[in-house]
Every structure is written in structure tokens, then in C-alpha cells.
């Protein structure tokens, strides 16, 4: 929980810096709200038992509930963030749960072409950098470019979404397995082989874009592909100025299986020592709100898979001490007769909004309590209150990290501790 609170603080800070407003939605939605939005992943939705009323399901993500929220409130513009639990009837594994948190940021409304898309991509890398989890790669593609590729390869339009769901498995399965799957879905071997020659293309965004826009490119002459490449060109120019382009890889195998995507799509993958896979993803979905209200409200957003970030950080924290509390000071009375003094000191520190715990222990237990404060709780300061020192008008203040102990006037103790804590915060 200490790690989670730290992560939520970082995430919320980034979202608020980009003008996000928080909302909340019910943990369950009408089943019809969620139906037909998630492609082959729809089988992972938890349906609630029919008790003679409306059919409901636990929410699968936070995007569809947001679209429903915009539609029911008749909102046409919003920058929102939402941190909440979602539910999937999946097979639990490391970093994969049936109940887990998602952290979403979405921009809905009419804007200049690719401007909000850039900001979402910037937020994604900003979040991952701020969380300081280590190396990652963000794959980027465009749904219309995928549609154009499938059209070029001879895939019937009615099979686009189901074939995309298969292509989306290329990060887990070799091409031969995916090829067999698309053929099982009714695709000819010739069409499958054509797809295989294109989905392997990946590289630096500007370099691959240049290749795909050449006169001899198979994408030339295909209307959907040319529109997507034009949008990507504009997007990359914004990303270059926003200093995030180098964090992305243009990857034609990225498909994102969800049915509601209509434009740019992306997925961040952790590439460090912990095997974790996708940690963030998102894209543009211009038609989703209209499914509920008939009103066209374009939108683009991202979702951070926070449970996987927790797993990575927990693995990293096993090598270092993690503060389980926000306690800055432990007031430790030596002897059971000093409760009144110890409480008075703790109260002075609380009034200065300094995180403080207090206790009185027998002289023989001082060493253990100091050890616990240092090793288990990571408390940086301990005030040792003894009767002999009090008779002289002083107490002992111990800096736990530097193992330095000094005598401090009892009367000026709280102000001195406040100054020391402020100085330590400035130093870090």
C-alpha cells in the first residue's frame, strides 16, 4: 500500500498538470452498454446474475463508462482522469488479476488535428518517466493504416476486426501461429502471406514513415492508408517538438483488439529485468460516444495498467528500504513515567503538521525500538526522552540515517525538528 499511495500520487499529479478533472462512475454498467465494444475480449466481461431487473455487468475498463457518461450528461468536451478498479474474467498470473486498478486520462471534444493525440502520447511517456520503473518501449500505429493494410492484402471488410484481434497476438505468438489462426478464420494463405510481409515492419517513426510514403510503397493509392500516414506525419512533428518522439517505435504489428479504436493506437511495454509485458495503452475512439447518444464526440485517451507497475516497483523495492508510513519523528520515552511529556512533545509536532508517533518503553528495550524505527519503519528522526535529560531541560535528537545524536533544548525542540526536516527535504 505504501508503494500504491506513492504511485497514485505521481499519476494524479501528472494528470492534474495536464488539466484533468476527476470523475467516478459505478462499478457496474448495463450489460448492453458494454456489449459489442471489446471484440474477442468480450468473453472476459463479468455478467451479474439476473435477479429480475436490468441485466448488468461489472465494468471491463474505464473508457466505455466515460463515453456513456459524456452521452448521458450531453457533454461535448472534457479532459478527465479516472483512477478506479475494473474487472475481467481472466486467468490470474503475475501482473494479471481479475480485479485491478486502471489510471485513465482522456481528452474529448473538437480540437485541431492530432493535437490531443500528441498530448496523450506525451502524458504516457511523462507518467512512465516519473514512475522511474526502468526501460520501456512504446509501440505506435494507426487503426486506419491497419485497415488499409488489410484491404491491400485482400481481407474482406467484415473480417477486419477479427483479423486485427489475431494480429494483436503477435507480441505473444510467432507469426506462424497467428497465420494459422487467421486462416482458421477463413483467410486465404495468399492474403495471410501478404499480411505477414507488412506486419514485420517497425522502426524509428520518421524513418518508417518515409518508407511507407514512398512512391513504390504498397500503401500508396489506398485512401485509408494515405489519410493515416498524413495524420502520422503531423503527429510526429508535434511529438518531435514535445521531445517524446524518441520514446516511440512505429510498429505495423500493433493492432489493439478493442473494437472502438478509430485512429492512433499505442502500447507501452516494459523492457527491464522483470517480465511484465504491456503496462500502458490507448488510442483514438471517435465513434464511441455516438453509440450512446447519436452525438459525435471525438475522443482520445490512455490507460496505465497500474497493477503491473506495482509489480515492477515491488520487485525493485525488495532491494531497498520502503517507507511504510509518513512518520518523520518517533518520540521515545525511556521509562513508563514519561507519558505526559512524550504526549506533549508529540502534540507540538502534530500542530506543526509533522508526522509523529510516540511510545514509552523500558530502558532495556530502547535498542530494539531504535532498530525497528531505522530498519522496519524508515523513520528518519527519533527524540529520546529521559528523566535525567529532562532535569537539565534537554532531550536527545537522533538522526537515524547518519547515526548522529545530539542534545536539544526541550523548549525549542519542535521548531528545530521542523527546520531539520525542511533542510533534508531541500537536500533531496
Coordinates of C-alpha atoms in Angstrom, one line a residue:
X1 CA 0.0 0.0 0.0
X2 CA 2.9 2.4 0.6
X3 CA 4.0 1.8 -3.0
X4 CA 0.5 2.2 -4.3
X5 CA 0.0 5.5 -2.5
X6 CA 3.3 6.8 -3.9
X7 CA 2.2 5.7 -7.5
X8 CA -1.2 7.2 -7.2
X9 CA 0.3 10.5 -6.0
X10 CA 2.6 10.6 -9.0
X11 CA -0.1 9.7 -11.5
X12 CA -2.6 12.2 -10.1
X13 CA 0.0 14.9 -10.2
X14 CA 0.7 14.3 -13.9
X15 CA -3.0 14.2 -14.8
X16 CA -3.7 17.4 -12.9
X17 CA -0.8 19.2 -14.6
X18 CA -2.5 18.5 -17.9
X19 CA -5.8 20.0 -16.9
X20 CA -7.5 16.7 -16.0
X21 CA -10.7 16.7 -13.9
X22 CA -11.6 13.6 -11.8
X23 CA -14.8 11.7 -12.2
X24 CA -16.2 8.5 -10.9
X25 CA -18.7 6.0 -12.4
X26 CA -20.5 3.0 -11.0
X27 CA -18.5 -0.3 -10.7
X28 CA -21.3 -1.9 -12.8
X29 CA -22.9 -0.8 -16.1
X30 CA -25.9 -2.1 -18.0
X31 CA -24.9 -5.1 -20.0
X32 CA -26.0 -3.5 -23.2
X33 CA -23.6 -0.6 -22.5
X34 CA -20.6 -3.0 -22.6
X35 CA -21.8 -5.3 -25.3
X36 CA -20.0 -5.1 -28.7
X37 CA -17.2 -2.8 -27.6
X38 CA -14.3 -5.2 -26.8
X39 CA -14.0 -7.6 -29.8
X40 CA -13.0 -11.1 -28.8
X41 CA -12.2 -9.9 -25.3
X42 CA -16.0 -9.6 -24.6
X43 CA -15.9 -13.1 -23.2
X44 CA -13.9 -11.7 -20.2
X45 CA -16.8 -9.5 -19.0
X46 CA -18.3 -10.4 -15.7
X47 CA -22.1 -10.6 -16.0
X48 CA -24.1 -10.1 -12.8
X49 CA -26.8 -12.7 -12.1
X50 CA -30.2 -11.8 -13.4
X51 CA -32.4 -11.0 -10.3
X52 CA -35.4 -10.0 -12.3
X53 CA -34.3 -6.5 -13.1
X54 CA -32.0 -4.9 -15.7
X55 CA -29.1 -7.0 -16.9
X56 CA -25.8 -5.6 -15.6
X57 CA -22.1 -6.4 -15.9
X58 CA -19.0 -5.3 -14.0
X59 CA -17.1 -2.7 -15.9
X60 CA -14.3 -4.1 -18.1
X61 CA -12.4 -0.8 -18.5
X62 CA -13.0 2.9 -17.8
X63 CA -13.2 4.1 -21.4
X64 CA -16.7 2.8 -22.2
X65 CA -18.2 4.1 -18.9
X66 CA -16.6 7.5 -19.7
X67 CA -18.2 7.6 -23.2
X68 CA -21.6 6.6 -21.6
X69 CA -21.0 9.4 -19.0
X70 CA -20.4 12.0 -21.7
X71 CA -23.5 10.8 -23.6
X72 CA -25.9 10.8 -20.6
X73 CA -24.6 14.2 -19.4
X74 CA -24.8 15.6 -23.0
X75 CA -21.2 16.8 -22.7
X76 CA -19.2 17.6 -25.9
X77 CA -15.9 18.5 -24.3
X78 CA -13.9 17.2 -21.3
X79 CA -10.4 16.5 -20.1
X80 CA -11.0 13.8 -17.5
X81 CA -9.0 11.4 -15.4
X82 CA -10.3 8.4 -13.6
X83 CA -8.5 6.0 -11.2
X84 CA -10.6 3.0 -10.3
X85 CA -10.9 -0.8 -10.3
X86 CA -12.1 -2.8 -13.3
X87 CA -12.9 -6.5 -13.6
X88 CA -12.0 -9.2 -16.1
X89 CA -12.8 -12.9 -16.1
X90 CA -9.2 -13.7 -16.9
X91 CA -6.7 -16.3 -15.8
X92 CA -4.7 -14.7 -13.0
X93 CA -1.0 -14.6 -13.4
X94 CA 1.9 -12.3 -12.4
X95 CA 0.7 -8.7 -13.1
X96 CA -2.7 -10.0 -14.3
X97 CA -5.7 -10.0 -12.0
X98 CA -9.5 -10.3 -12.1
X99 CA -9.8 -7.1 -10.1
X100 CA -7.3 -4.3 -10.8
X101 CA -6.8 -0.6 -10.9
X102 CA -6.6 1.4 -14.1
X103 CA -5.5 5.0 -14.4
X104 CA -7.1 6.7 -17.4
X105 CA -6.7 10.2 -18.9
X106 CA -8.9 11.1 -21.9
X107 CA -9.5 14.3 -24.0
X108 CA -12.9 14.5 -25.6
X109 CA -14.1 17.2 -27.9
X110 CA -13.3 19.0 -31.2
X111 CA -9.6 20.1 -31.5
X112 CA -7.1 20.7 -34.2
X113 CA -5.9 17.6 -36.0
X114 CA -3.6 15.4 -33.9
X115 CA -3.1 18.0 -31.1
X116 CA -4.9 16.0 -28.4
X117 CA -3.3 12.8 -29.7
X118 CA 0.1 14.3 -29.2
X119 CA -0.7 15.3 -25.6
X120 CA -2.0 11.8 -24.7
X121 CA 1.2 10.3 -26.0
X122 CA 3.2 12.9 -24.1
X123 CA 1.3 12.1 -20.9
X124 CA 2.0 8.4 -21.4
X125 CA 5.8 8.9 -21.5
X126 CA 5.7 11.5 -18.8
X127 CA 4.0 9.1 -16.5
X128 CA 6.4 6.2 -17.2
X129 CA 9.4 8.5 -16.7
X130 CA 8.1 10.0 -13.5
X131 CA 7.4 6.5 -12.1
X132 CA 11.0 5.7 -12.7
X133 CA 10.4 2.0 -13.3
X134 CA 13.3 1.5 -15.8
X135 CA 13.4 0.9 -19.5
X136 CA 10.3 0.7 -21.7
X137 CA 9.3 0.8 -25.3
X138 CA 6.1 2.4 -26.7
X139 CA 4.7 0.9 -29.9
X140 CA 2.6 3.2 -32.1
X141 CA 0.3 2.6 -35.1
X142 CA -2.9 3.9 -36.7
X143 CA -6.1 1.9 -37.0
X144 CA -6.9 3.2 -40.5
X145 CA -3.4 2.2 -41.6
X146 CA -4.2 -1.3 -40.4
X147 CA -7.5 -1.3 -42.2
X148 CA -5.7 -0.1 -45.3
X149 CA -3.1 -2.9 -45.0
X150 CA -5.9 -5.5 -44.7
X151 CA -7.7 -4.1 -47.7
X152 CA -4.5 -4.1 -49.7
X153 CA -3.9 -7.8 -48.7
X154 CA -7.4 -8.8 -49.9
X155 CA -9.1 -9.2 -46.5
X156 CA -12.9 -8.6 -46.7
X157 CA -14.1 -5.6 -44.7
X158 CA -16.3 -7.6 -42.5
X159 CA -13.3 -9.6 -41.3
X160 CA -11.1 -6.5 -40.4
X161 CA -11.8 -6.5 -36.7
X162 CA -11.5 -10.3 -36.1
X163 CA -8.2 -10.4 -38.1
X164 CA -6.9 -7.4 -36.1
X165 CA -7.6 -9.4 -32.9
X166 CA -5.3 -12.1 -34.3
X167 CA -2.6 -9.7 -35.3
X168 CA -2.7 -8.2 -31.8
X169 CA -1.4 -11.5 -30.5
X170 CA 2.0 -11.1 -32.4
X171 CA 3.6 -9.8 -29.2
X172 CA 2.9 -13.2 -27.6
X173 CA 2.8 -15.7 -30.5
X174 CA 5.1 -16.3 -33.5
X175 CA 3.8 -15.3 -37.0
X176 CA 3.2 -19.0 -38.0
X177 CA 0.7 -19.4 -35.1
X178 CA -1.0 -16.1 -36.0
X179 CA -1.1 -17.1 -39.7
X180 CA -2.8 -20.4 -38.8
X181 CA -5.4 -18.5 -36.7
X182 CA -6.3 -16.0 -39.5
X183 CA -6.6 -18.9 -41.9
X184 CA -8.9 -20.7 -39.5
X185 CA -11.0 -17.5 -39.6
X186 CA -11.4 -18.0 -43.4
X187 CA -8.5 -16.0 -44.8
X188 CA -6.7 -17.4 -47.8
X189 CA -3.0 -18.4 -47.5
X190 CA -2.1 -15.8 -50.1
X191 CA -3.8 -13.0 -48.1
X192 CA -2.2 -14.2 -44.9
X193 CA 1.3 -14.2 -46.5
X194 CA 0.8 -10.7 -47.7
X195 CA -0.1 -9.6 -44.2
X196 CA 3.0 -11.4 -42.9
X197 CA 5.3 -9.3 -45.2
X198 CA 3.8 -6.0 -43.8
X199 CA 3.3 -6.6 -40.1
X200 CA 7.0 -7.1 -39.6
X201 CA 7.8 -3.5 -40.5
X202 CA 8.8 -1.5 -37.5
X203 CA 11.4 1.2 -36.8
X204 CA 12.0 4.8 -35.8
X205 CA 8.8 6.8 -36.5
X206 CA 10.2 9.3 -39.1
X207 CA 12.3 6.6 -40.9
X208 CA 9.4 4.1 -41.3
X209 CA 7.0 6.9 -42.2
X210 CA 9.3 8.0 -45.0
X211 CA 9.5 4.4 -46.3
X212 CA 5.7 3.9 -46.2
X213 CA 5.1 7.2 -48.1
X214 CA 7.5 6.4 -51.0
X215 CA 6.0 6.1 -54.5
X216 CA 6.8 2.4 -54.5
X217 CA 5.1 1.7 -51.2
X218 CA 2.2 -0.8 -51.3
X219 CA 0.2 1.7 -49.2
X220 CA 0.2 4.4 -51.9
X221 CA -3.1 4.7 -53.6
X222 CA -5.0 3.3 -50.7
X223 CA -7.3 6.1 -49.3
X224 CA -7.4 4.9 -45.7
X225 CA -3.7 4.3 -45.5
X226 CA -2.8 7.7 -47.1
X227 CA -5.0 9.5 -44.7
X228 CA -3.5 7.7 -41.7
X229 CA 0.1 8.4 -42.9
X230 CA -0.8 12.1 -43.4
X231 CA -2.1 12.2 -39.8
X232 CA 1.0 10.4 -38.5
X233 CA 3.3 12.9 -40.3
X234 CA 1.5 15.7 -38.5
X235 CA 1.6 13.8 -35.2
X236 CA 5.3 13.1 -35.4
X237 CA 6.1 16.8 -36.0
X238 CA 4.3 17.6 -32.7
X239 CA 6.0 14.8 -30.9
X240 CA 9.4 15.9 -32.1
X241 CA 8.8 19.4 -30.7
X242 CA 7.4 17.9 -27.5
X243 CA 10.5 15.8 -27.1
X244 CA 8.8 12.4 -26.8
X245 CA 9.2 11.0 -30.4
X246 CA 12.4 9.1 -29.5
X247 CA 10.4 7.1 -26.9
X248 CA 8.2 5.6 -29.6
X249 CA 8.6 2.8 -32.2
X250 CA 6.3 2.8 -35.3
X251 CA 5.2 -0.8 -35.4
X252 CA 2.7 -2.1 -38.0
X253 CA 2.1 -5.3 -35.9
X254 CA 0.3 -3.3 -33.2
X255 CA -3.4 -3.8 -33.6
X256 CA -5.1 -3.4 -30.2
X257 CA -8.0 -5.8 -30.3
X258 CA -10.7 -3.4 -28.9
X259 CA -13.4 -2.6 -31.4
X260 CA -13.8 1.1 -30.6
X261 CA -10.5 2.4 -31.8
X262 CA -10.6 4.6 -34.9
X263 CA -7.2 6.3 -35.2
X264 CA -3.9 6.4 -33.5
X265 CA -3.2 3.4 -31.2
X266 CA -0.3 2.8 -28.9
X267 CA 1.0 0.3 -26.3
X268 CA 3.9 0.7 -23.8
X269 CA 5.9 -2.4 -22.9
X270 CA 8.3 -2.8 -20.0
X271 CA 11.7 -4.0 -21.3
X272 CA 13.5 -4.3 -17.9
X273 CA 14.5 -7.3 -16.0
X274 CA 11.0 -8.1 -14.7
X275 CA 8.9 -9.9 -17.3
X276 CA 5.7 -7.9 -17.3
X277 CA 4.6 -7.1 -20.9
X278 CA 2.2 -4.2 -21.6
X279 CA 2.0 -1.5 -18.9
X280 CA 0.0 1.3 -20.7
X281 CA -2.0 1.6 -23.8
X282 CA -4.6 3.8 -25.6
X283 CA -5.7 5.4 -28.7
X284 CA -8.4 7.4 -30.5
X285 CA -12.1 6.5 -30.5
X286 CA -14.2 9.0 -32.4
X287 CA -17.4 6.9 -32.6
X288 CA -17.9 5.5 -29.1
X289 CA -19.8 8.4 -27.5
X290 CA -22.1 8.4 -30.6
X291 CA -23.1 4.8 -29.9
X292 CA -24.9 6.0 -26.8
X293 CA -26.3 9.4 -27.8
X294 CA -26.1 9.7 -31.6
X295 CA -23.9 12.8 -31.0
X296 CA -20.4 12.7 -32.5
X297 CA -17.9 13.5 -29.8
X298 CA -14.3 12.6 -30.9
X299 CA -12.0 11.4 -28.1
X300 CA -8.5 10.1 -27.5
X301 CA -7.1 8.6 -24.3
X302 CA -4.7 6.4 -22.5
X303 CA -4.8 3.9 -19.6
X304 CA -2.0 2.9 -17.3
X305 CA -2.0 -0.7 -16.1
X306 CA -1.2 0.2 -12.6
X307 CA -1.1 -3.4 -11.1
X308 CA 1.8 -4.2 -13.4
X309 CA 3.6 -1.0 -12.4
X310 CA 3.1 -2.1 -8.8
X311 CA 4.6 -5.5 -9.5
X312 CA 7.6 -3.9 -11.1
X313 CA 8.1 -1.4 -8.3
X314 CA 7.6 -4.1 -5.6
X315 CA 10.3 -6.2 -7.3
X316 CA 12.6 -3.2 -7.3
X317 CA 11.8 -2.3 -3.7
X318 CA 12.8 -5.7 -2.5
X319 CA 16.4 -4.5 -2.8
X320 CA 15.8 -1.2 -0.9
X321 CA 14.0 0.0 2.2
X322 CA 10.5 1.3 1.6
X323 CA 8.8 3.7 4.0
X324 CA 5.6 2.1 5.1
X325 CA 4.4 5.3 6.9
X326 CA 4.8 9.0 6.5
X327 CA 6.1 9.3 10.1
X328 CA 9.1 11.7 10.3
X329 CA 9.6 11.5 14.1
X330 CA 9.4 8.9 16.8
X331 CA 9.2 10.3 20.3
X332 CA 10.6 7.6 22.5
X333 CA 10.2 7.9 26.3
X334 CA 12.7 5.9 28.4
X335 CA 10.5 4.6 31.3
X336 CA 6.8 4.3 31.8
X337 CA 6.6 7.5 33.9
X338 CA 7.1 9.9 31.0
X339 CA 3.8 9.5 29.1
X340 CA 2.7 13.1 29.8
X341 CA 6.0 14.6 28.5
X342 CA 6.1 12.3 25.4
X343 CA 2.4 13.1 24.5
X344 CA 3.1 16.9 24.9
X345 CA 6.1 16.7 22.6
X346 CA 4.1 14.6 20.0
X347 CA 1.3 17.2 20.2
X348 CA 3.7 20.1 19.5
X349 CA 4.9 18.3 16.4
X350 CA 1.4 17.4 15.2
X351 CA 0.5 21.1 15.5
X352 CA 3.3 21.8 13.0
X353 CA 1.9 19.0 10.7
X354 CA 4.9 16.8 11.3
X355 CA 4.2 13.1 11.1
X356 CA 4.8 11.7 14.6
X357 CA 4.5 8.5 16.6
X358 CA 5.1 8.2 20.3
X359 CA 5.7 5.5 22.9
X360 CA 7.3 4.8 26.3
X361 CA 9.5 1.7 26.7
X362 CA 11.6 0.1 29.4
X363 CA 15.3 1.1 29.3
X364 CA 16.2 -2.5 28.2
X365 CA 14.0 -2.1 25.0
X366 CA 15.5 1.1 23.7
X367 CA 17.9 -0.6 21.3
X368 CA 15.2 -2.8 19.7
X369 CA 12.9 0.2 19.2
X370 CA 15.7 2.2 17.6
X371 CA 16.5 -0.7 15.3
X372 CA 12.8 -1.1 14.3
X373 CA 12.5 2.7 13.7
X374 CA 15.5 2.6 11.4
X375 CA 15.1 -0.8 9.6
X376 CA 11.4 -1.6 9.5
X377 CA 9.7 1.8 9.5
X378 CA 12.4 4.0 8.0
X379 CA 11.7 6.8 10.5
X380 CA 14.4 9.5 9.9
X381 CA 14.3 11.2 13.4
X382 CA 14.0 9.9 16.9
X383 CA 13.5 12.0 20.1
X384 CA 14.9 10.2 23.1
X385 CA 13.2 11.5 26.3
X386 CA 14.9 10.5 29.6
X387 CA 14.3 11.8 33.1
X388 CA 18.0 12.8 33.6
X389 CA 18.0 14.9 30.4
X390 CA 14.6 16.5 31.3
X391 CA 16.0 17.6 34.6
X392 CA 18.6 19.5 32.6
X393 CA 16.0 20.9 30.3
X394 CA 17.1 18.9 27.2
X395 CA 16.2 15.8 25.2
X396 CA 18.3 13.8 22.7
X397 CA 17.6 14.1 18.9
X398 CA 18.9 11.2 16.8
X399 CA 19.4 11.4 13.0
X400 CA 18.8 7.8 12.1
X401 CA 20.4 7.8 8.7
X402 CA 23.6 9.4 9.8
X403 CA 23.6 7.8 13.3
X404 CA 24.3 11.2 14.9
X405 CA 22.8 12.1 18.3
X406 CA 22.8 15.5 20.0
X407 CA 21.2 17.2 22.9
X408 CA 18.5 19.8 22.1
X409 CA 16.7 22.2 24.4
X410 CA 13.3 20.9 25.3
X411 CA 11.6 24.2 24.8
X412 CA 12.9 24.8 21.2
X413 CA 12.6 21.1 20.2
X414 CA 9.6 21.3 17.8
X415 CA 10.9 24.3 15.8
X416 CA 14.4 22.7 15.5
X417 CA 12.9 19.4 14.2
X418 CA 10.8 21.4 11.7
X419 CA 13.9 23.2 10.4
X420 CA 15.8 19.9 10.1
X421 CA 13.1 18.2 8.2
X422 CA 12.7 21.1 5.8
X423 CA 16.5 21.2 5.2
X424 CA 16.5 17.4 4.5
X425 CA 13.7 17.8 2.0
X426 CA 15.5 20.6 0.2
X427 CA 18.7 18.5 0.0
X428 CA 16.8 15.6 -1.7

